XYZ file of C-alpha atoms in Angstrom:
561
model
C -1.650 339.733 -7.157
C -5.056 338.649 -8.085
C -4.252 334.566 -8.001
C -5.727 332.899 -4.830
C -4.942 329.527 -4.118
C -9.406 329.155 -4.157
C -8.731 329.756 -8.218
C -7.343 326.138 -8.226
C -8.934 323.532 -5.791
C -8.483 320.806 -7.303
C -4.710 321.274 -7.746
C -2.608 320.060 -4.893
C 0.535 322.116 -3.745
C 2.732 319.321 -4.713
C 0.936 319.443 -8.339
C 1.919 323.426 -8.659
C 5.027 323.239 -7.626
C 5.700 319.969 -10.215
C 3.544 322.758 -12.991
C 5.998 325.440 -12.113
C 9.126 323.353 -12.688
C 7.521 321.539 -16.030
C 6.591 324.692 -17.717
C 9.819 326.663 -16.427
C 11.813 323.749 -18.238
C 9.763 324.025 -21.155
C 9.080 327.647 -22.001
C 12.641 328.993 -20.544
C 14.580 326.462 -22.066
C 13.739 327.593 -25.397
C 14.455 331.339 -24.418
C 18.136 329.949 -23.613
C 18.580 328.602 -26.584
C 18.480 324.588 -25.796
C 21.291 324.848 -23.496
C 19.075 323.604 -20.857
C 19.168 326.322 -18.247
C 16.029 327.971 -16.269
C 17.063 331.331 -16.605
C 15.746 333.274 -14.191
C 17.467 336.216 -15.174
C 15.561 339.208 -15.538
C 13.048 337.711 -13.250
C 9.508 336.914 -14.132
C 6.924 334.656 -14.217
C 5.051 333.349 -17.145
C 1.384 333.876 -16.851
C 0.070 330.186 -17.827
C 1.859 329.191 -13.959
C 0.883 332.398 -12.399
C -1.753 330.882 -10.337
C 0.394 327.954 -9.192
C 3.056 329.903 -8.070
C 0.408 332.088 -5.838
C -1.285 329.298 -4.636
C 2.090 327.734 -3.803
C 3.620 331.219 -2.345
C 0.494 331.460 -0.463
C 0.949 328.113 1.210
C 4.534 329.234 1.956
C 3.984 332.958 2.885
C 6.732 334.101 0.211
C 5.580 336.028 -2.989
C 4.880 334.393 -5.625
C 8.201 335.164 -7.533
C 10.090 333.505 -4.315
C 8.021 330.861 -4.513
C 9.134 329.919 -8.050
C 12.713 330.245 -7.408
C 12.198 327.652 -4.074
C 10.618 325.563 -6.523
C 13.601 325.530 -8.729
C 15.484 324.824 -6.381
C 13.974 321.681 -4.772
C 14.317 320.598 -8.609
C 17.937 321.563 -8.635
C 18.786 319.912 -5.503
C 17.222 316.834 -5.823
C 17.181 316.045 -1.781
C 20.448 317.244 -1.742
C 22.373 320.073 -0.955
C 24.023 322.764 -4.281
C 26.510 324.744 -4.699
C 26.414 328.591 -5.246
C 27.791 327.760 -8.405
C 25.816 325.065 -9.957
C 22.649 327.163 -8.560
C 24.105 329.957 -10.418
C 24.805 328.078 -13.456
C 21.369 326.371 -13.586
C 19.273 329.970 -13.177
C 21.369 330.904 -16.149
C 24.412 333.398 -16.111
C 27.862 333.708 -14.035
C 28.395 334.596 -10.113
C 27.776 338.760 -10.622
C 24.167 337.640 -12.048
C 23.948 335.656 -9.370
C 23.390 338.360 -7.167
C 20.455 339.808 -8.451
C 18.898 337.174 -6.892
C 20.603 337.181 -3.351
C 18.355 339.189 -1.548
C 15.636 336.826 -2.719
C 17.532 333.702 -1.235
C 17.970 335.445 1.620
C 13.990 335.760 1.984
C 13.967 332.215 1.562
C 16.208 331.529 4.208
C 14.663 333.836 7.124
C 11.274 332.175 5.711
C 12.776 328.764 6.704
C 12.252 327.501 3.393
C 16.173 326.633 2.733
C 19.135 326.828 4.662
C 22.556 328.507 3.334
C 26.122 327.377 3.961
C 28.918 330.110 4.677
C 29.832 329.267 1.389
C 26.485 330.133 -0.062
C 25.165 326.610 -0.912
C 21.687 325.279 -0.465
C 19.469 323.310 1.135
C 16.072 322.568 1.080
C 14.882 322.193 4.552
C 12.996 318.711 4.789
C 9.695 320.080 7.044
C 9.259 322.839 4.462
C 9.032 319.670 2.051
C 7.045 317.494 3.669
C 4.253 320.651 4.238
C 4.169 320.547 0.650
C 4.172 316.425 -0.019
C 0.881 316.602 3.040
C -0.456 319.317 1.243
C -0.701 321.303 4.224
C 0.289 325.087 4.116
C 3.918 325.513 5.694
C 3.802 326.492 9.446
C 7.345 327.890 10.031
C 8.792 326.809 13.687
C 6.597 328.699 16.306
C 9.388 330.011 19.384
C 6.860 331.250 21.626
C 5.934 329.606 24.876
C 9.712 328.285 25.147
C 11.920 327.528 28.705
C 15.366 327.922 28.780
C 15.747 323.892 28.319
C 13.695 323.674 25.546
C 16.160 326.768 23.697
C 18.990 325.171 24.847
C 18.047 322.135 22.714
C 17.588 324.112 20.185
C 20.920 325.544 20.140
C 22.108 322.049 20.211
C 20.639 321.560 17.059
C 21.487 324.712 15.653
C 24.944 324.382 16.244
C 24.719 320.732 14.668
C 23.547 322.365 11.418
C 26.459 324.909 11.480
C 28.257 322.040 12.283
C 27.078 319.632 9.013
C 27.465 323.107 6.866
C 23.874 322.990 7.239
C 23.398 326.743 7.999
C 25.386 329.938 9.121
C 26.206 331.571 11.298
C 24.164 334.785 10.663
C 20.665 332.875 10.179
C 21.356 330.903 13.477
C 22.293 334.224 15.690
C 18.387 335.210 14.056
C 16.801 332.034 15.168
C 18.018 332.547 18.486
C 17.397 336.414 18.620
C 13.813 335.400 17.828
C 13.769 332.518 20.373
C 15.197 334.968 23.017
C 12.752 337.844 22.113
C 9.787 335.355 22.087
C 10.719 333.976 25.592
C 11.946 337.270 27.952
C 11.269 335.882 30.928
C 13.741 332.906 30.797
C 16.995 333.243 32.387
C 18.846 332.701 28.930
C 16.669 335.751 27.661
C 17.335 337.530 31.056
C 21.016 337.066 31.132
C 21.763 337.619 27.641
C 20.373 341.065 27.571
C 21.802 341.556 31.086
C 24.999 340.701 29.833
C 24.425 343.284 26.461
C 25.127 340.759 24.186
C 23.079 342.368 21.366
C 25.220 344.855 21.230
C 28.818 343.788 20.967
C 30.460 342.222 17.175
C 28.030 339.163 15.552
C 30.765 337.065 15.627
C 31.523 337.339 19.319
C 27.396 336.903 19.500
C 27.994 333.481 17.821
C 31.385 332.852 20.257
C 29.203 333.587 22.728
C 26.646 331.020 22.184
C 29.142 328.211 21.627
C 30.926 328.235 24.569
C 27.207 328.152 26.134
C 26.806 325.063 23.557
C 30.125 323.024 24.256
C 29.493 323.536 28.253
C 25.906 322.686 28.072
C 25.357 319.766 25.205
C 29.473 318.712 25.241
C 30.194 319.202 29.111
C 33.364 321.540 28.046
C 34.307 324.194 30.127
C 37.776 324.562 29.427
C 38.015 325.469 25.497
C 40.522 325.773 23.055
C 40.815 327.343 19.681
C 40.733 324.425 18.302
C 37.430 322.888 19.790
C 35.552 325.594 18.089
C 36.959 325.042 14.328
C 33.600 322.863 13.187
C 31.504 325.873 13.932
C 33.699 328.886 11.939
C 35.210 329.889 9.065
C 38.929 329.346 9.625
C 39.303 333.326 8.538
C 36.697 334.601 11.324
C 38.391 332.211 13.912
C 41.985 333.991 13.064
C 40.401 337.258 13.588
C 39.196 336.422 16.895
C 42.147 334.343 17.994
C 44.515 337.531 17.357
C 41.724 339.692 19.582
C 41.668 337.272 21.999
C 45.593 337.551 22.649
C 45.857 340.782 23.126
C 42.387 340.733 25.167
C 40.562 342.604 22.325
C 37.716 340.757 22.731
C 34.185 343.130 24.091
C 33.664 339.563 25.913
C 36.938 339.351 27.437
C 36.817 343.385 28.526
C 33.238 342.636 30.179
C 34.809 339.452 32.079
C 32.107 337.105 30.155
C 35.034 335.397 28.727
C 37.828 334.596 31.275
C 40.935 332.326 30.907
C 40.511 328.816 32.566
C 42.279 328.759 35.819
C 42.956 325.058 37.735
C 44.000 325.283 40.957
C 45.495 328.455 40.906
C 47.360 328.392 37.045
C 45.846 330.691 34.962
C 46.029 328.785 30.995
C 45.732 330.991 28.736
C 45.345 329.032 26.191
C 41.833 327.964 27.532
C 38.930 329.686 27.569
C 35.463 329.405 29.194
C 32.309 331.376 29.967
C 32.824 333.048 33.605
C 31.381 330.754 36.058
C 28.849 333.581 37.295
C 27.729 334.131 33.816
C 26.834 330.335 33.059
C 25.077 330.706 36.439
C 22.864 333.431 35.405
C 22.086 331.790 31.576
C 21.249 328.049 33.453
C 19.452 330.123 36.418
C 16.401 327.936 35.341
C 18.111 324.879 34.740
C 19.529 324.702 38.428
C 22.663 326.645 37.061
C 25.811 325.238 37.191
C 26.055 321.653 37.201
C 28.743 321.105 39.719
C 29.313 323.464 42.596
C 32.006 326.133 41.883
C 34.681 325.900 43.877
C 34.627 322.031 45.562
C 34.829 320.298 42.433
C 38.948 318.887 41.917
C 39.320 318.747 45.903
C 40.734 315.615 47.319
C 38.323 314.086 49.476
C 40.009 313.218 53.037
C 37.994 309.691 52.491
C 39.981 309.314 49.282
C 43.664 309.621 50.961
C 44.931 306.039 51.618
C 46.260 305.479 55.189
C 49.580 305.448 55.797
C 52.009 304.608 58.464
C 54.152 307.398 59.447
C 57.218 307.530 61.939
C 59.122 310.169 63.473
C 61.136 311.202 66.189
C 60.148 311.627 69.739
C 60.267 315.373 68.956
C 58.689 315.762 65.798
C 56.080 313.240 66.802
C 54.823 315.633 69.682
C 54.314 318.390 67.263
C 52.506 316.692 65.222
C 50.507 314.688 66.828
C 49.224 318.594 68.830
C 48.637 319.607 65.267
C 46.359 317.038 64.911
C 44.406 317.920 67.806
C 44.273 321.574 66.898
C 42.953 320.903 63.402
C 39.862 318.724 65.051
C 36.855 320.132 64.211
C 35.508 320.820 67.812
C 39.154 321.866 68.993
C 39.444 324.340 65.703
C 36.554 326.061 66.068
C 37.223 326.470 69.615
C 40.949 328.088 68.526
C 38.845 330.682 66.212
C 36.401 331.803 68.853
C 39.568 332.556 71.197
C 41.481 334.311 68.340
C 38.600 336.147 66.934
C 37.972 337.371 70.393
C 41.165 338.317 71.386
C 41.495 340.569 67.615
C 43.727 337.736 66.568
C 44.602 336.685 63.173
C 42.261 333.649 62.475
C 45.033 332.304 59.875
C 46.147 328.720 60.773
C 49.788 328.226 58.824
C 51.924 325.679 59.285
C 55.517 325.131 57.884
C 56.975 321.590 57.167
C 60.231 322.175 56.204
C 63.546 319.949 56.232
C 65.325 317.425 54.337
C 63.657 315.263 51.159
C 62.209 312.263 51.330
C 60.875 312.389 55.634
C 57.539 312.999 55.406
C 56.383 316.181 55.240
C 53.998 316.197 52.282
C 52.735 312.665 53.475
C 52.198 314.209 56.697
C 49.797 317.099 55.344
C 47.955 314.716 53.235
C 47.348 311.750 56.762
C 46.555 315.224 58.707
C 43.937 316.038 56.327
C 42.437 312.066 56.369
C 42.663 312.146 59.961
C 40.656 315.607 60.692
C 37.994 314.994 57.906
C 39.678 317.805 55.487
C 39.492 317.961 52.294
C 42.957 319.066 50.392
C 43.626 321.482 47.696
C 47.011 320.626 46.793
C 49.111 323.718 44.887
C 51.465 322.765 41.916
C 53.818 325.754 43.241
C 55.938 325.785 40.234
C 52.816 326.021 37.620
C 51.932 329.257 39.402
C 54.578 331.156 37.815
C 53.488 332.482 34.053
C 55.377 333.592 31.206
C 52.621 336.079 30.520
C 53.351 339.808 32.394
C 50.910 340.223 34.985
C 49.623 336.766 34.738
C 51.213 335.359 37.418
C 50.057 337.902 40.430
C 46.625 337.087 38.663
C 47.260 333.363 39.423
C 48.125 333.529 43.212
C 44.924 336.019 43.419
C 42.441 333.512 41.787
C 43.952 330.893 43.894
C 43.276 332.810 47.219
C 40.011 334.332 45.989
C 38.717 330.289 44.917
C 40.054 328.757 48.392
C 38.190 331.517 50.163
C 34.992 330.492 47.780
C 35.762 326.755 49.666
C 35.875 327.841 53.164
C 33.115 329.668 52.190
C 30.512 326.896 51.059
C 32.381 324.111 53.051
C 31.207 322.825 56.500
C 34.710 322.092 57.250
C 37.424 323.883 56.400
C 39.740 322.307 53.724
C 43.425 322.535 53.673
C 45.115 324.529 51.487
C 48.186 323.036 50.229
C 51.865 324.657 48.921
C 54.096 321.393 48.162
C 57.804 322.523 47.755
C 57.243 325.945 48.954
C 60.424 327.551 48.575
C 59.944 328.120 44.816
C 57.236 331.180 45.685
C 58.032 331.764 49.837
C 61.762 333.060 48.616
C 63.984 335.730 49.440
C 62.877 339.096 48.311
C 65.328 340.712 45.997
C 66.104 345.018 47.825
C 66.527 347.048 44.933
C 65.440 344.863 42.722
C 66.434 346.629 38.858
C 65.499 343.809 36.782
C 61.675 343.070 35.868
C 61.850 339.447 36.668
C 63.170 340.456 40.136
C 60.203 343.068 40.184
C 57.587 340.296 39.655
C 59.205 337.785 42.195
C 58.860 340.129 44.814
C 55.349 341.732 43.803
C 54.385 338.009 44.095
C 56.133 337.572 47.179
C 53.945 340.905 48.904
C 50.789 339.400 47.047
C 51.758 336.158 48.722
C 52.072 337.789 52.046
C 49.041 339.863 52.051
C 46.926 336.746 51.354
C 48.568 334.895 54.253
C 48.011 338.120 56.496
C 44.396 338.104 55.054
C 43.821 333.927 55.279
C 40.662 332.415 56.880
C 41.430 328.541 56.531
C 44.308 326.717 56.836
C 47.430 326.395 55.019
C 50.373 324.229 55.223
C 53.381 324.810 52.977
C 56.783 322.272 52.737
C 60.009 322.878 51.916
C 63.241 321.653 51.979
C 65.596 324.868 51.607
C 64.645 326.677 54.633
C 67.691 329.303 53.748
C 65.805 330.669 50.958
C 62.481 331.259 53.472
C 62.032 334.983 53.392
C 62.132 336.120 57.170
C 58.438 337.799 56.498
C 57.618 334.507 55.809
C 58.868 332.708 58.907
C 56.613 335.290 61.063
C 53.638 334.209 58.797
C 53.762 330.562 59.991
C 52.295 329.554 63.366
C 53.645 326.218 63.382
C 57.138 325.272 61.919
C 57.532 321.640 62.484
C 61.466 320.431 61.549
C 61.632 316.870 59.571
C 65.192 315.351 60.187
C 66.419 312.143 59.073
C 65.318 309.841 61.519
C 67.299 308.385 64.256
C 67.970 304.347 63.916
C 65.344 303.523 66.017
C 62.856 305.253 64.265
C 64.812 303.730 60.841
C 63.949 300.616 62.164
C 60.856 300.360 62.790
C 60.375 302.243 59.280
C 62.318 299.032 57.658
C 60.098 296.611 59.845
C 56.757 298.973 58.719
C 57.330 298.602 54.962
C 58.802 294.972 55.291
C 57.368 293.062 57.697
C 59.047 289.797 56.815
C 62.132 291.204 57.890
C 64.072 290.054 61.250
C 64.106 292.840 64.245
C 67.942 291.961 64.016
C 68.203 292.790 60.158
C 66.213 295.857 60.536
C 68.841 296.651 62.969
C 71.522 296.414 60.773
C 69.625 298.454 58.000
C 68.881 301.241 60.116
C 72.030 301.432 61.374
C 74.392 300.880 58.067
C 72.250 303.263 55.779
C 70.987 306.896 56.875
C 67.922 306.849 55.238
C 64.978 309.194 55.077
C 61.781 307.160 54.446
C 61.563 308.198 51.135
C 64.900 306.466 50.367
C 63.911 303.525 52.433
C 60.659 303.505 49.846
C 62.810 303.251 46.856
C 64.299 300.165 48.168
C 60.748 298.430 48.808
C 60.230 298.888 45.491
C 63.247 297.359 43.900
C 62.622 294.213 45.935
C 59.033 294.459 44.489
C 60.289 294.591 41.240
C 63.602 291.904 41.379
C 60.950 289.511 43.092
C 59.248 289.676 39.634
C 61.548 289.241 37.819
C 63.808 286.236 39.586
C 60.642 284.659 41.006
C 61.434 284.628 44.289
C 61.962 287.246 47.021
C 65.396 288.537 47.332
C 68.014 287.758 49.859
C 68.948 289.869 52.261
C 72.399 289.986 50.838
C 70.404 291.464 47.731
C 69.035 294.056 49.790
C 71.947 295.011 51.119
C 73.316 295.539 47.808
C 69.979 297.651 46.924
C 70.777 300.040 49.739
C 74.806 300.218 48.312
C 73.007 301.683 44.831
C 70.925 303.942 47.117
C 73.549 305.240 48.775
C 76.130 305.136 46.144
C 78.978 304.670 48.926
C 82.647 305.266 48.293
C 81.623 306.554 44.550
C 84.028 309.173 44.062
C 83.100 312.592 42.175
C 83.349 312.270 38.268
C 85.907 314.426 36.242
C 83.951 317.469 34.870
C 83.098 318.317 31.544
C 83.513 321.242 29.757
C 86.653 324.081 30.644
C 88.366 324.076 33.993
């Protein structure tokens, strides 16, 4: 091409490109017969606009024959975004002539002249624009000299295009290719090649990237299907969803993508980028955010203080535990057991009937000795999903050992209700659900043989304790219903306005746990709002008949005798 944008001085970029588009409108109009069509198709340029297009095309770095068909475009789209087929209509000709043209849209595109929806509409992108308007030859985005902050904003933005239809998919995954290959040395660059993610499906590229997006720019590390529909085709997000079930996914089989996991549940429903992953990406940024394992713990400052009574018994035992779980005095237990090839292990065992304390107790032991508490929600453990369950009490064991780890004082590790998962293995077990109960139950076992920390675990149905078990547990502290002393001063404890002599009576009428005695405060709470006035004690007395529901004899049965 002989035209050099020197042939034509005087002529401003924003003057050939308004040429191009007069004289297209004018000379190819007539060649479609008034119907008011460019009609590009076959391609060529007529020679009185030659030099405009060159000079333009030069300005743009795209041939002179792309540089036409930007310039219909801007025309076409009139600051606004077109269709693929009103842009088909307007270069004259159906969808299959259409494509004669694609690869030269596509030019535009990786020229950063337009963008292109996954439908195949278009946009003009403003800066390419504005180079024109300033007469300035188009610079297109220079990636070099990036950090890994500076690309992660731009995969915020990128992601808002895809977002706004803006773009696709495949022309992002090349922006950041090029971002990545610019910029080695960042730990995005590092990681991502570290991780081979070049290599595996484009799609999974682009899954890849968004789950970096929605933890980074949306602070979402536990992802659903559904958070991810703004940024793919409903089609390609079926595809993957069906991979991802039956773990299909190269991401998923190179443990990039794991399943969320809270305090020892695997979901597998949610979704995130593996912690050590994110760590590697955001190496530069400080990595993760929050550390990885103390996160969800109860702080011991956090746990209210609470009055708690017992029996002379119980109250020994406890109140030893106590000491034992002191820092100084702990540490001083570990040194003895280490060097006597003793288990280092502490366990405890709560266990006896509802409503006395022994959750409470765990949670005031833990304020008391500074501990933090990871509480487990026993019965969540347990998954529908074969082999998901063993995977649960694993990751539970493997992220409380993480704690200890990185903690200056060792937390408590918490099983509430116990005797759903410390049960009675099954000998001979035929069936698969009796199978997985008891290849939890050895799992559960080995972890306890294997513990560094301390766990305490309640129950109230010490008959279905598995005997293997009951050896695991250092302490076993009983919780009975208390005496009618110790009744009493609960009554006086939780309602202070209360005689020493009516107390009395309470304690010695009902046999209530403090749990039960609880309920009771409560009702008076809530009849004092609505009378007024603070019950009677004949009102309480009647509250404790409801409790107890005395002399109520059993109810006929329903169904066949």
């Amino acid at each position: 091409m002989e035209d050099k944008p020197s042939l034509l001085p005087n002529k401003s970029l924003l003057e050939c490109l308004t040429e191009i588009v007069g004289q297209c409108r004018r000379e190819l109009d007539r060649e479609a017969g008034g119907h008011g069509t460019y009609y590009l198709y076959p391609k060529r340029i007529p020679p009185c606009i030659l030099p405009e297009a060159a000079k333009l095309g030069s300005a743009l770095d795209v041939s002179p024959e792309r540089a036409l068909l930007f310039s219909l475009i801007v025309d076409m789209a009139e600051g606004d975004m077109i269709s693929r087929s009103v842009l088909a209509g307007n270069l004259g000709g159906g969808y299959v002539q259409s494509l004669s043209y694609e690869k030269d849209l596509e030019q535009l595109v990786e020229a950063r002249l337009i963008n292109r929806t996954s439908r195949g509409s278009v946009e003009v992108r403003p800066e390419a624009l504005k180079a024109i308007m300033d007469n300035k030859p188009y610079q297109r985005p220079d990636f070099s000299g990036m950090t890994t902050f500076t690309i992660l904003l731009r995969l915020s933005r990128l992601f808002s295009e895809i977002e706004h239809e803006n773009n696709t998919l495949e022309q992002m995954l090349r922006d950041i290719w090029e971002m990545l290959s610019l910029n080695p040395t960042t730990s995005i660059a590092q990681a991502s090649l570290d991780y081979d993610i070049p290599d595996i499906d484009e799609k999974e590229q682009a899954l890849f990237f968004a789950l970096l997006f929605l933890y980074q720019e949306e602070n979402n590390d536990s992802v659903e299907w559904w958070d991810l529909r703004d940024y793919f085709d409903e089609g390609v997000l079926d595809e993957m969803q069906v991979s991802y079930k039956y773990e299909l996914l190269e991401l998923q089989q190179k443990d990039i993508l794991v399943y969320e996991n809270r305090e020892g549940l695997v979901q597998k429903g949610r979704f995130k980028l593996a912690d050590s992953v994110k760590e590697a990406l955001l190496a530069d940024c400080g990595g993760l955010r929050e550390t990885k394992t103390a996160s969800d713990l109860i702080a011991h400052a956090s746990i209210a203080e609470k009055d708690l009574f017992y029996d002379t018994a119980t109250t020994r035992r406890i109140e030893e535990l106590e000491k034992l779980l002191r820092q100084d005095r702990y540490q001083e237990v570990l040194e003895t057991l280490k060097s006597s090839s003793l288990r280092t292990g502490f366990t405890c065992l709560f266990y006896g009937v509802p409503g006395t304390g022994k959750t409470e107790t765990a949670y005031q032991l833990a304020r008391r000795t500074g501990r933090s508490i990871l509480t487990v929600d026993v019965s969540r453990l347990k998954s529908q999903w074969v082999g998901e369950s063993e995977k649960n009490i694993k990751n539970l064991f493997s992220r409380y050992r993480l704690i200890v780890r990185d903690a200056q004082i060792a937390p408590i590790l918490l099983f509430n209700e116990a005797d759903a998962i410390f049960g009675l293995r099954r000998a001979g077990a035929d069936r698969a659900v009796d199978k997985m109960e008891n290849t939890l139950q050895n799992i559960l076992l080995q972890e306890m043989e294997q513990l560094e920390g301390i766990l305490i675990a309640t129950t109230n149905l010490t008959r279905n304790l598995d005997k293997a078990f009951e050896r695991r547990f250092l302490y076993k502290i009983r919780f009975d219903i208390p005496s009618q002393e110790v009744k009493s001063q609960i009554w006086h404890a939780m309602m202070p306005d209360l005689s020493n002599a009516e107390a009395g009576i309470l304690a010695g009428a009902f046999n209530f746990t403090g749990g039960q005695i609880e309920n009771i405060l409560r009702k008076r709470a809530i009849r004092a709002i609505l009378d007024g006035s603070p019950p009677t004690f004949e009102d309480l007395l009647a509250f404790c008949r409801e409790e107890a529901i005395v002399g109520e004899k059993p109810g006929r049965k329903i169904g066949f005798r």
